[in-house]
Short mmCIF file of C-alpha atoms in Angstrom, two decimals:
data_model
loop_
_atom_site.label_atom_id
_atom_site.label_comp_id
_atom_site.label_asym_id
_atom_site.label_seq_id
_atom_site.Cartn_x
_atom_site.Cartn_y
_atom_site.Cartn_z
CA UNK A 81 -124.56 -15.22 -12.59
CA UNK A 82 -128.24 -15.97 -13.66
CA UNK A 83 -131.31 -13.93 -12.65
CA UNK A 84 -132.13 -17.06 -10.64
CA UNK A 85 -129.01 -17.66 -8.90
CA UNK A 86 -128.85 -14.26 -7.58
CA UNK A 87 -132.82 -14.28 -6.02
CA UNK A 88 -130.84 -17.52 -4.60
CA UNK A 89 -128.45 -16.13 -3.23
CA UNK A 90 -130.32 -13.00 -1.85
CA UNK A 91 -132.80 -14.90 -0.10
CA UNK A 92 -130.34 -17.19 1.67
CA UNK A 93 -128.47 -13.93 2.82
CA UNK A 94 -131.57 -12.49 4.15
CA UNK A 95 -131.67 -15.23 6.67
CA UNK A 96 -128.60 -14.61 8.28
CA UNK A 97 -128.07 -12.56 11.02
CA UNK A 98 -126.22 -8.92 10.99
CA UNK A 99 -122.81 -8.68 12.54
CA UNK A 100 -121.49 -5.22 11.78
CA UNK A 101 -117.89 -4.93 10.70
CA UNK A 102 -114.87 -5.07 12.84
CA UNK A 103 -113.12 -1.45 13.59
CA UNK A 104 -109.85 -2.05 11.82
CA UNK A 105 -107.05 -3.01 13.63
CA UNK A 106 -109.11 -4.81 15.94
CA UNK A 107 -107.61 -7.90 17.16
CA UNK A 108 -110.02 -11.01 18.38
CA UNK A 109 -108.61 -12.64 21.55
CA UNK A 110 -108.52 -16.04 22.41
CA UNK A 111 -109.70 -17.14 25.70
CA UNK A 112 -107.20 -17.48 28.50
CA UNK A 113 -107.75 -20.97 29.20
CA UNK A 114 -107.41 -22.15 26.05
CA UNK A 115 -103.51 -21.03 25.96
CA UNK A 116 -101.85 -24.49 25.23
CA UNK A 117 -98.55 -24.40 27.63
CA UNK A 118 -95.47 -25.64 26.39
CA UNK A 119 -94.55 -28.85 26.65
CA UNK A 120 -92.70 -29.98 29.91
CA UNK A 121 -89.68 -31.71 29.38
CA UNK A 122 -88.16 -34.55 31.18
CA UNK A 123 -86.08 -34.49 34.11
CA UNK A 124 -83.33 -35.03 32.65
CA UNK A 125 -83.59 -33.10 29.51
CA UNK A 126 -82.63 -29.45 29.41
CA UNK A 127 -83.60 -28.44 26.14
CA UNK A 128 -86.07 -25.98 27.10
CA UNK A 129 -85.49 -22.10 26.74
CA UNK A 130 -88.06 -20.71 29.29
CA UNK A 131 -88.65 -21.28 32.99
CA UNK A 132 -91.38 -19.94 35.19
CA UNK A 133 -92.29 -16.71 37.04
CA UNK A 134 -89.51 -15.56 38.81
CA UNK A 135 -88.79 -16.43 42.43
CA UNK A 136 -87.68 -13.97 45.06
CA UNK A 137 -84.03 -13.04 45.22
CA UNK A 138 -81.61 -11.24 47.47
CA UNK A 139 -78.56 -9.42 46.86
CA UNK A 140 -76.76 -10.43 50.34
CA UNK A 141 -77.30 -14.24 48.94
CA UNK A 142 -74.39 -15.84 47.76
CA UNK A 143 -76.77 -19.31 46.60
CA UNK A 144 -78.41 -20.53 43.87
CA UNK A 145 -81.83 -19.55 43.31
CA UNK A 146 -84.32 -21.39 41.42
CA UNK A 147 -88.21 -21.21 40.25
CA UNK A 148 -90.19 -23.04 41.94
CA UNK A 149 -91.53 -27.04 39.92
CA UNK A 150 -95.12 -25.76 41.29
CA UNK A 151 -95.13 -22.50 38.98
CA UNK A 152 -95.55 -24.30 35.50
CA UNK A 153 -92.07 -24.32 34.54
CA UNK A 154 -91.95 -23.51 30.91
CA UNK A 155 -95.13 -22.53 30.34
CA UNK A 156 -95.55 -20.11 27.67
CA UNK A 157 -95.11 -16.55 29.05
CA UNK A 158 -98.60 -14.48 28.88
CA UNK A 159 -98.92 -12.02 26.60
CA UNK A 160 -97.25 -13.77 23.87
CA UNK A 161 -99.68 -15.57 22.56
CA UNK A 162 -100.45 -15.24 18.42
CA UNK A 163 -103.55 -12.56 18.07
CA UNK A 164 -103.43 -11.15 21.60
CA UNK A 165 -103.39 -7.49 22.13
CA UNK A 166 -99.83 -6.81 23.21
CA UNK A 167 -99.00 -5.77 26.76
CA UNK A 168 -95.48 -3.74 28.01
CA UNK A 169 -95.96 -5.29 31.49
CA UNK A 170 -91.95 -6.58 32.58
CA UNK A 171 -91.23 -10.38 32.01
CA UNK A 172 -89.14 -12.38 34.87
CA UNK A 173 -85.61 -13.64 34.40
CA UNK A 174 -86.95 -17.31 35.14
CA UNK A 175 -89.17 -17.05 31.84
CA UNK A 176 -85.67 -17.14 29.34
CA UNK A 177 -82.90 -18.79 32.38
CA UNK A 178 -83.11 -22.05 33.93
CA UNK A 179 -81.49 -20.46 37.27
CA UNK A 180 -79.32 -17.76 38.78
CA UNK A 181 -76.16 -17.88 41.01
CA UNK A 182 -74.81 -14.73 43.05
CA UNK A 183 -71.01 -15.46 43.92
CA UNK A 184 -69.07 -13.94 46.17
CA UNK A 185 -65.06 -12.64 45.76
CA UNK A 186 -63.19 -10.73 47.82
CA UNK A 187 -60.29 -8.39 46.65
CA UNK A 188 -57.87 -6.25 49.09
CA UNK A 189 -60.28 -3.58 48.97
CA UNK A 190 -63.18 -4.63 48.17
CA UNK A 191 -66.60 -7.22 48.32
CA UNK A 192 -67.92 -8.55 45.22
CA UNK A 193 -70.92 -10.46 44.48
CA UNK A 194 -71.44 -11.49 41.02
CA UNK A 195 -74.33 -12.18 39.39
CA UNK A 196 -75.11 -14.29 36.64
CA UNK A 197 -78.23 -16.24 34.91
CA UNK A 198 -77.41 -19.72 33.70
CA UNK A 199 -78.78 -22.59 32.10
CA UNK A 200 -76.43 -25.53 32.28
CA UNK A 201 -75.13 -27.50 29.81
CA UNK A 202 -75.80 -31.00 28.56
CA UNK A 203 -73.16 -33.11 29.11
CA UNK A 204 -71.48 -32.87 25.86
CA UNK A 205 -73.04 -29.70 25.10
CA UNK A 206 -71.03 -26.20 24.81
CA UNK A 207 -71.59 -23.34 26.89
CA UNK A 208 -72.47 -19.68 25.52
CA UNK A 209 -71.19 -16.84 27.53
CA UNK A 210 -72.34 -13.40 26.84
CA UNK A 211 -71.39 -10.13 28.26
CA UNK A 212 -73.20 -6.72 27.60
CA UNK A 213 -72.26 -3.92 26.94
CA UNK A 214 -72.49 -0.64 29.16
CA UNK A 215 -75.38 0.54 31.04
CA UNK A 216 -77.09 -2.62 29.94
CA UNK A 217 -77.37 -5.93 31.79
CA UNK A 218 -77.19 -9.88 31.46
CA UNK A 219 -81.39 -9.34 30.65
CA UNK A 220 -80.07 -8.65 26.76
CA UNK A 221 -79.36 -11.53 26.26
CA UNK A 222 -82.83 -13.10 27.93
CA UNK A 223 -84.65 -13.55 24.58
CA UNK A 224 -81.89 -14.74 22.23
CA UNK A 225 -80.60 -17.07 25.28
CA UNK A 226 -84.23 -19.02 24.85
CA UNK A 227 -83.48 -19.05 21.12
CA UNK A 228 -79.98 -20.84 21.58
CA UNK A 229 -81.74 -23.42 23.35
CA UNK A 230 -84.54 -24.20 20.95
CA UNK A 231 -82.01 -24.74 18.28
CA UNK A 232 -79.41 -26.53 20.23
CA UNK A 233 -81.17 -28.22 23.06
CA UNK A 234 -77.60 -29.32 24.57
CA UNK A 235 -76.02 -25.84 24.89
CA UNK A 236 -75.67 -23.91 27.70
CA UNK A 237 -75.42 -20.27 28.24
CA UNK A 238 -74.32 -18.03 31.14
CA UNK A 239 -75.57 -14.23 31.04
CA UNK A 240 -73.42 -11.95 33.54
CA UNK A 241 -73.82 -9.15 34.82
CA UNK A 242 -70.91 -6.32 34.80
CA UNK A 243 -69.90 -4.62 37.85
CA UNK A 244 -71.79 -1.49 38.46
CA UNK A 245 -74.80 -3.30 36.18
CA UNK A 246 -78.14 -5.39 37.18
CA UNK A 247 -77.23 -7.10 40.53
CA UNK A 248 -73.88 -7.63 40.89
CA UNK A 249 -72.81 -5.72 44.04
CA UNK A 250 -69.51 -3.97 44.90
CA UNK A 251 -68.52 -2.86 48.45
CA UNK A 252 -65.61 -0.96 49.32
CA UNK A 253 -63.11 -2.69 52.59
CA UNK A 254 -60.86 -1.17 54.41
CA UNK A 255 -57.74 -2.44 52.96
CA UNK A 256 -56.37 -5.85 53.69
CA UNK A 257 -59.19 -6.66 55.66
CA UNK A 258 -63.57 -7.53 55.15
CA UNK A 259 -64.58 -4.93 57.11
CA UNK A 260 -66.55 -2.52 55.21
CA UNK A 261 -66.22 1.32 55.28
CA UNK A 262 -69.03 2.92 56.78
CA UNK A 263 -71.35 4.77 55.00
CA UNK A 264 -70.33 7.84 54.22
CA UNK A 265 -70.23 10.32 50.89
CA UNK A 266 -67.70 8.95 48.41
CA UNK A 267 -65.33 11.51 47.72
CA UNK A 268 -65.75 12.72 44.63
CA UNK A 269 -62.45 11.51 43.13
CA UNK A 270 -63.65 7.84 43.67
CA UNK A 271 -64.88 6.24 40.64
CA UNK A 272 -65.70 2.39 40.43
CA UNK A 273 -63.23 0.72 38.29
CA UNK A 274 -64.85 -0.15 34.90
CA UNK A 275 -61.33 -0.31 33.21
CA UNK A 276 -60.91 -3.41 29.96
CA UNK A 277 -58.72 -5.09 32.08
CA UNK A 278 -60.92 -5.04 35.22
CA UNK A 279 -64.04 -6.43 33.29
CA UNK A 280 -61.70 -9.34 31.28
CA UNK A 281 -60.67 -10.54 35.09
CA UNK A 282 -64.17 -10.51 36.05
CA UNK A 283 -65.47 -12.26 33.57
CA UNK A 284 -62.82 -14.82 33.67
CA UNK A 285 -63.06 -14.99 37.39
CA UNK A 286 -66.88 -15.21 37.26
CA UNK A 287 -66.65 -18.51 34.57
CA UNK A 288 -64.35 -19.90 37.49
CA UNK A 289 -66.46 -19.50 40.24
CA UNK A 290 -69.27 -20.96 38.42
CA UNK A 291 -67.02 -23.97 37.59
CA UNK A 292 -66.78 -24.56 41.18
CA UNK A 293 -70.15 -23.83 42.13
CA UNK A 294 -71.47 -26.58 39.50
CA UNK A 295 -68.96 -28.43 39.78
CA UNK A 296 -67.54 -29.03 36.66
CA UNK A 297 -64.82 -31.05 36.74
CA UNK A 298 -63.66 -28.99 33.56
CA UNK A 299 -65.53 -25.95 31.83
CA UNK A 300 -66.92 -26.98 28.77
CA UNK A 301 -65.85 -25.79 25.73
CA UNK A 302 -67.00 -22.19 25.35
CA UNK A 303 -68.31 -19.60 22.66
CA UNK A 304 -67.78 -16.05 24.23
CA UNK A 305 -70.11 -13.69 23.10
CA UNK A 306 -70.23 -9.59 23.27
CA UNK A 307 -72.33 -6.80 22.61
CA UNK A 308 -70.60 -3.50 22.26
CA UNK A 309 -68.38 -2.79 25.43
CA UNK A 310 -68.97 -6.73 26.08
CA UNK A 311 -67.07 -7.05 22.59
CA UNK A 312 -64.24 -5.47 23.79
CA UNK A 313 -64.25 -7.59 27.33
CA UNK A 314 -64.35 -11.61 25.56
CA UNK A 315 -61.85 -10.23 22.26
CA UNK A 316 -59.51 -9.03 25.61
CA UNK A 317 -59.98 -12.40 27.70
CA UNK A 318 -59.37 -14.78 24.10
CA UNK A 319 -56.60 -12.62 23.54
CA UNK A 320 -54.81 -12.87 26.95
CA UNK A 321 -55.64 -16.78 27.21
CA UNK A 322 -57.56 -16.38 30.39
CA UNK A 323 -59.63 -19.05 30.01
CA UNK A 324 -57.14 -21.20 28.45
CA UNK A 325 -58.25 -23.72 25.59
CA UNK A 326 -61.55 -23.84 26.84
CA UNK A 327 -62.68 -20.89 24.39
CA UNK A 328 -63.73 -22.25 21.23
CA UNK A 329 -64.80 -18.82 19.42
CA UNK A 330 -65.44 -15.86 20.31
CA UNK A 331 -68.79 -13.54 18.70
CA UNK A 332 -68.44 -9.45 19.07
CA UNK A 333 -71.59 -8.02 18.52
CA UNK A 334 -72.06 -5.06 16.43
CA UNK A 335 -69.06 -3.06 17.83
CA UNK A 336 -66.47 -1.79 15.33
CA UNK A 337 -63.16 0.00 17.15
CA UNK A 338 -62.92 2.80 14.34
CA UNK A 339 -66.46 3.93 14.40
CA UNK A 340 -67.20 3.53 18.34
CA UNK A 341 -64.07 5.84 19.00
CA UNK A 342 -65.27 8.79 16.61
CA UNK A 343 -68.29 8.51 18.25
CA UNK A 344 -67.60 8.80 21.85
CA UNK A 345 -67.21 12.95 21.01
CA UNK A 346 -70.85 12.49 20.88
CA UNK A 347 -71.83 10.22 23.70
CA UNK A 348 -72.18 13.11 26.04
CA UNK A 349 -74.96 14.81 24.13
CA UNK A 350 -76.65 11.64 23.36
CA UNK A 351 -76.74 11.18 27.32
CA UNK A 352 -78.08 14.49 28.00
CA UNK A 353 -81.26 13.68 26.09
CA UNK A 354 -82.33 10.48 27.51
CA UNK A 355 -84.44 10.54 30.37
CA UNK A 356 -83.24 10.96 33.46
CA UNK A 357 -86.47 9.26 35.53
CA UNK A 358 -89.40 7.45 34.52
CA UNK A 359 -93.09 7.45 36.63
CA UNK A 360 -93.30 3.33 36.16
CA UNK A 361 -91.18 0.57 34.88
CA UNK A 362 -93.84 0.07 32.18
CA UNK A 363 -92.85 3.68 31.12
CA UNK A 364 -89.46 2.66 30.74
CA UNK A 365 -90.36 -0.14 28.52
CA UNK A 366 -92.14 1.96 26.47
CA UNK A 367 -89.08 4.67 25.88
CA UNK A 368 -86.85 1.80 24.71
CA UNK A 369 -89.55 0.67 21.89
CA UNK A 370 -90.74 3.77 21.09
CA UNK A 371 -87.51 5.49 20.51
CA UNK A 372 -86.46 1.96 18.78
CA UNK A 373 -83.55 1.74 20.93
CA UNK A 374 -84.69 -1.91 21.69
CA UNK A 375 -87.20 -2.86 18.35
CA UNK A 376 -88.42 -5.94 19.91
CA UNK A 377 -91.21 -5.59 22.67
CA UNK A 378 -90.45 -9.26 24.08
CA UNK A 379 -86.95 -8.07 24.88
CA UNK A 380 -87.57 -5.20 26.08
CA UNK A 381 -90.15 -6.48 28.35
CA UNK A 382 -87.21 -8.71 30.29
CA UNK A 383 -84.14 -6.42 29.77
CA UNK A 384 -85.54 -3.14 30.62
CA UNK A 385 -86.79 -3.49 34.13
CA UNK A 386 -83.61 -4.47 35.12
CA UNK A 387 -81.78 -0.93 33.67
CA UNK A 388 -83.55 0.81 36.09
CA UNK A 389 -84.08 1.57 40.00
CA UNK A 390 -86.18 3.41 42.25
CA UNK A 391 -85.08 6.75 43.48
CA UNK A 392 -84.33 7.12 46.73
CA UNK A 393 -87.04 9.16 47.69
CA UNK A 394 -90.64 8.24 47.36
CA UNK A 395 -93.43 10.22 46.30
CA UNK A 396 -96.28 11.34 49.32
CA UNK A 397 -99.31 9.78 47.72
CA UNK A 398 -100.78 13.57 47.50
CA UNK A 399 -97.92 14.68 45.64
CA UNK A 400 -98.04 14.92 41.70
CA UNK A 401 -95.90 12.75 38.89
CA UNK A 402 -92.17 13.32 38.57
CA UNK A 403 -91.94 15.91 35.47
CA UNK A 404 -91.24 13.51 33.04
CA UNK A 405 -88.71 14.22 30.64
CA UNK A 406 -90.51 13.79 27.52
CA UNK A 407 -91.33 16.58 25.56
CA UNK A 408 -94.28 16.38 23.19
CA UNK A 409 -91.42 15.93 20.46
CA UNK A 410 -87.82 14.50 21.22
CA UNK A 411 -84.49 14.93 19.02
CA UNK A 412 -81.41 13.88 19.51
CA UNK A 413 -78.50 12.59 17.63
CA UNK A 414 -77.49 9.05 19.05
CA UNK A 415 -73.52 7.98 18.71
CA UNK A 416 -72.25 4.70 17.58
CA UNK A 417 -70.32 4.16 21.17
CA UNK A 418 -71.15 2.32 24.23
CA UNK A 419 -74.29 0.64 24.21
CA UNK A 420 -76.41 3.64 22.30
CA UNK A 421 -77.48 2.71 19.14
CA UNK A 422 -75.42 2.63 16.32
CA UNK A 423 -76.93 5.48 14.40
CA UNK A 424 -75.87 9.23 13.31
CA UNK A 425 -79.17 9.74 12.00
CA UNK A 426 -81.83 12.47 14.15
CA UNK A 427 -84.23 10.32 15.82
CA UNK A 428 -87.28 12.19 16.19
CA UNK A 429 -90.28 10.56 18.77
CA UNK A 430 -93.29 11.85 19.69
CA UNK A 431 -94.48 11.21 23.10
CA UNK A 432 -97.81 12.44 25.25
CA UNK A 433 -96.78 15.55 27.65
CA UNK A 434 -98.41 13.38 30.57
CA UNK A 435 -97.79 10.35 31.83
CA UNK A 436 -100.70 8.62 34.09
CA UNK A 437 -99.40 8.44 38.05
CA UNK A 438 -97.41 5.87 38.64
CA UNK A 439 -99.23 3.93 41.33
CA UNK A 440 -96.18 3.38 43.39
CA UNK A 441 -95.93 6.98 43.49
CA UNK A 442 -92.36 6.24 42.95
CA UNK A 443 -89.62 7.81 40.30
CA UNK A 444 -87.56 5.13 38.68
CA UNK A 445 -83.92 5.99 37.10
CA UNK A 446 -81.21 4.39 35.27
CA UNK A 447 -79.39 1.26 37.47
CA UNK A 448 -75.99 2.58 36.10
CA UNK A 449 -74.30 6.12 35.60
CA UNK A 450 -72.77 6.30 32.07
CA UNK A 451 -71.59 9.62 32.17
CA UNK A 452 -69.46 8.60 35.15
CA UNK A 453 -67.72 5.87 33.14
CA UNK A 454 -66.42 7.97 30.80
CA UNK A 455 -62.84 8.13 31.63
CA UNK A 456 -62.72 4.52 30.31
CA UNK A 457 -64.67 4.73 27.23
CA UNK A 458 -61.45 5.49 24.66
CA UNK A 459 -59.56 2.32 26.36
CA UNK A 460 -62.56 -0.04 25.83
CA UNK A 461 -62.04 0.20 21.93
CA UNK A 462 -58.35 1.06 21.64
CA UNK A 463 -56.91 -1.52 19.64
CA UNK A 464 -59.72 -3.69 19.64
CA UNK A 465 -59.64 -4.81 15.79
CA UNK A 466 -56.12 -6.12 15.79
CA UNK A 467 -56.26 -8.10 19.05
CA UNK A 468 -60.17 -9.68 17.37
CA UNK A 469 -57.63 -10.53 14.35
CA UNK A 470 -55.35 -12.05 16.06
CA UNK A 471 -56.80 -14.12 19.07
CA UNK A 472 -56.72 -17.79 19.52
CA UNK A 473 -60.06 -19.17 18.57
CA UNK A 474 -63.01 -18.81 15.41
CA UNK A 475 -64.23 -15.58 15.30
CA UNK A 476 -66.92 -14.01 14.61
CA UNK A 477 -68.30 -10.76 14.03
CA UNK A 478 -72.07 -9.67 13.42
CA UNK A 479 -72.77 -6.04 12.32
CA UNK A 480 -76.32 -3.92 11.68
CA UNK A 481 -74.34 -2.43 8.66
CA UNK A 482 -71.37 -3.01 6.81
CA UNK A 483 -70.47 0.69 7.05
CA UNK A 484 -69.11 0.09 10.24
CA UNK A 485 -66.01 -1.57 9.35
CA UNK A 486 -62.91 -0.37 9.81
CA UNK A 487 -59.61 -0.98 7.53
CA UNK A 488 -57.97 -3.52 9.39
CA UNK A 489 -61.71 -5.60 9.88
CA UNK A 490 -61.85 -4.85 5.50
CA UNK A 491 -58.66 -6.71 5.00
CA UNK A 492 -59.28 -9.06 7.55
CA UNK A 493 -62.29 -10.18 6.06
CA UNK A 494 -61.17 -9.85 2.89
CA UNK A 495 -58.38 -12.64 3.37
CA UNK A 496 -60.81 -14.65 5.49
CA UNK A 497 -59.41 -14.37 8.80
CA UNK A 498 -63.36 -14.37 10.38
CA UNK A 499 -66.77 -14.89 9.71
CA UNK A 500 -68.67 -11.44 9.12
CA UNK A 501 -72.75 -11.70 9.67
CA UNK A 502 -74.70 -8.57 8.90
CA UNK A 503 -77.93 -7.76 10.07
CA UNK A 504 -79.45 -4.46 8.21
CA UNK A 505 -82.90 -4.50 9.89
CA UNK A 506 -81.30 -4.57 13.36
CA UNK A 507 -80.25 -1.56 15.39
CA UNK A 508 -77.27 -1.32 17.65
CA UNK A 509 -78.85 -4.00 20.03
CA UNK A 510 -79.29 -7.09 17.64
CA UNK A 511 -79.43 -9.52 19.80
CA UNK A 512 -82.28 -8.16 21.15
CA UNK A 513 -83.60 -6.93 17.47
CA UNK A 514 -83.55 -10.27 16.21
CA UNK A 515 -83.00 -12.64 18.65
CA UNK A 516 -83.62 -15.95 16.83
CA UNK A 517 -81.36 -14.36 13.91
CA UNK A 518 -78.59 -14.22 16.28
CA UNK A 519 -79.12 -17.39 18.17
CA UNK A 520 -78.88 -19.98 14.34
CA UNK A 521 -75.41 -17.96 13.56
CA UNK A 522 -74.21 -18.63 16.97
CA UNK A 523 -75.25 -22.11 17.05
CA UNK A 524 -74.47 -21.97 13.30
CA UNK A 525 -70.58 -20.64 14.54
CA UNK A 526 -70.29 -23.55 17.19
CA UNK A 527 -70.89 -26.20 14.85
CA UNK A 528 -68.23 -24.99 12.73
CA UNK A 529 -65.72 -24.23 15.55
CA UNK A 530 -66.53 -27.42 18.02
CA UNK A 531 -63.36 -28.85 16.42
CA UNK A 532 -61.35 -25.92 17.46
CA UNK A 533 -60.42 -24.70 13.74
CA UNK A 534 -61.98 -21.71 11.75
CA UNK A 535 -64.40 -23.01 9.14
CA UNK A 536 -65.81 -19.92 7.21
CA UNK A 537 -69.02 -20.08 5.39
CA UNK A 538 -68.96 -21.69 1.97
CA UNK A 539 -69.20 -19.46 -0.59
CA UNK A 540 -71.21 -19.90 -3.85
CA UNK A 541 -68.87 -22.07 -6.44
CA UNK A 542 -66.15 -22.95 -3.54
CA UNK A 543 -65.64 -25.66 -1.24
CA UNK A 544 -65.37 -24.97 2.77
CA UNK A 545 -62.62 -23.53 4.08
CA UNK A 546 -61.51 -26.06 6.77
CA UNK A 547 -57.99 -25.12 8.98
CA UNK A 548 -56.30 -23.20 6.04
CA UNK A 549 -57.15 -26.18 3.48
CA UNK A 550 -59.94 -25.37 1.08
CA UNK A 551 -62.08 -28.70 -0.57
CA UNK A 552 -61.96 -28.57 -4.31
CA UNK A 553 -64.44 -29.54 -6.51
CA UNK A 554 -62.50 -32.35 -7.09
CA UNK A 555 -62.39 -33.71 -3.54
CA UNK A 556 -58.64 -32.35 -3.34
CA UNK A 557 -57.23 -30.01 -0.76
CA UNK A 558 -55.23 -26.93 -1.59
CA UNK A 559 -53.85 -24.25 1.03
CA UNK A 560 -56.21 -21.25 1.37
CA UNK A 561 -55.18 -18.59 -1.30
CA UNK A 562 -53.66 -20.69 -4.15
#
């Protein structure tokens, strides 16, 4: 640059005004009104993943409850916008489901009311129905619901909720009859019946009463999916046939039946150092992220606030915080059982000692007592990778790592007998990791199975394998393994 170009360019600098330089990390906001919402669709096209802000509900309902037109249905929740500082505040339900149904069941002893969050269908489109696993609720699936939408505007997916989990209810009858037994302390030998066998009627009986509540004439054809304990619940209901020839795959979600049994030695420990109340929901939230045990704020912000519950006492305003749990520094060893996160590494977290007052002056806790469902933990996963290998339907399995296969899953996949997805920058919850991830294989697994035959990914230099028959490069068919 010349001697003249630079008195140039210094004089035209001098002009300008100062701005000093941003702090970094500082993030520029847009203005709120210049959020552009999503656009609306038509009334008779379904293809969106997100309603609006979630409308009252009631446990002792047995309807169908849905947000309200007036409420910007499918407006882009707040908070998410690119370049906006984030926020931990909970998301609704009606933000990721188009609507949800409680259903009621009687048994000889008992009341049920089920709950489940549904979007519907197209008319030709398939229906994806996910369980969770334990201590977790229908919420996990919130995000990568939204995500199965986007891609395949014509699916439908149904979210449940376990007994003993979010808001399905369970009240004990005096036997052969609906009267309820008074409130009194359960003896101590009861224990709510979480057995595999149990959950697989539920969640066949739950597909039924929403078959009748639609009214479907038929269920569409369905794609069961299952994270963890939920693994174990759709491999047990496509084994058994209890949804007939309506299943056309079934997805197991980062549950292996080798490494989830060694680990249940440790599951005690692991639930001795979580903790045991929070001052706010937002608190909650926080734990989950911070700790990684969820890795993706979004879904945290919609699947967390339903884990938890207030205790049953509430705070005098004059009184202080609960003592938190946190220490300044956490560690604990996390197993790969239940719904913990698959890990066997030491997790170390540093926390504040102090929490700000909750302004609710109100202690929240975990929803669901996993130390009390212990007794059924060994029978979830007993047997669970020869009865994936050998129900009716594509299958699917989608792992953080591929050190947690077992022997039979190694063979299995090594003659093809499933599709195997691995995710190694998920955690234990990958559906709510990587939520879009997970919603293109499942859509990606549907398109293959719609037919009702296994077609495995193509590998590099072969044709598709397509109902046993492999494509050759010639256009011929041979059988699988010549």
């Amino acid at each position: 640059m010349s001697d003249l170009q630079r008195s140039f360019a210094r004089a035209k600098l001098a002009g300008l005004p100062f701005n000093p330089p941003l702090p970094p990390g500082t993030l520029l906001e847009e203005d709120e009104d210049e959020r552009e919402p999503l656009p609306e669709p038509s009334p008779d096209d379904d293809s969106s993943s997100a309603s609006s802000a979630s409308s009252a509900s009631s446990a002792g309902s047995t309807g169908t409850i849905r947000p309200s037109p007036s409420k910007h249905l499918f407006v882009r929740p707040k908070g998410l916008e690119p370049g906006r500082n984030r926020t931990l505040d909970p998301l609704p339900w009606s933000d990721f489901f188009f609507q949800e149904l409680y259903l009621e069941r009687f048994t000889p002893n008992a009341k049920l009311i089920h709950h489940v969050y549904l979007t519907p269908p197209g008319p030709k489109g398939p229906l994806f129905v996910t369980h969770h696993g334990a201590g977790s609720s229908g919420l996990s699936f919130a995000v990568c619901a939204s995500d199965i939408k986007k891609a395949l505007p014509e699916a439908g997916i149904l979210s449940l909720d376990a007994r003993g989990h979010g808001e399905t209810t369970y009240q004990r009858l005096k036997h052969g009859t609906q009267e309820p037994i008074e409130a009194e302390p359960l003896k101590a030998e009861w224990v709510l019946d979480l057995s595999l066998e149990v959950l697989s009627e539920d969640m066949a009986t739950v597909l039924r009463l929403t078959q009748a509540k639609m009214g479907w004439a038929e269920l569409p054809g369905l794609i069961l999916v299952g994270h963890s304990l939920g693994g174990a619940v759709v491999v047990d209901v496509a084994k058994w046939g209890k949804l007939g020839n309506a299943v056309l795959g079934y997805a197991v979600l980062d549950v292996v039946e080798g490494s989830a049994i060694d680990a249940l030695a440790s599951m005690e420990t692991y639930l001795s150092s979580r903790p045991t109340t929070f001052p706010s929901v937002t608190a909650g939230i926080e734990w989950h992220t911070r700790t990684r045990t969820i890795r993706n704020p979004l879904s945290a912000r919609v699947s967390v606030p339903s884990l938890l519950c207030p205790t049953p006492t509430t705070l005098p305003p004059s009184a202080p915080p609960p003592a938190h749990p946190f220490s300044s520094t956490m560690t604990s060893t996390i197993p790969r059982s239940v719904s913990a996160p698959l890990s066997d590494e030491p997790v170390t977290t540093h926390f504040p000692s102090t929490f700000p007052p909750p302004t609710a002056r109100q202690a929240w806790t975990w929803r669901t007592d996993l130390a009390a469902t212990s007794p059924f933990w060994h029978s979830w996963f007993l047997a669970l990778s020869l009865k994936f290998l050998s129900a009716k339907g594509g299958k699917l399995l989608l792992l953080a790592g591929t050190d947690r296969l077992d022997k039979e899953l190694m063979i299995g996949q090594m003659q093809g007998k499933y599709q195997l997805q691995v995710f190694p920058d998920a955690g234990h919850f990958i559906q709510e990791d990587l939520p879009a991830k997970t919603a293109g294989v499942l859509v990606d697994f549907w398109r293959r199975n719609e037919g009702g035959l296994l077609v495995l990914p193509r590998k590099v230099g072969e044709g598709a394998v397509i109902g046993g028959l492999r494509k050759g490069g010639d256009g011929g068919e041979k059988k699988v393994g010549d």
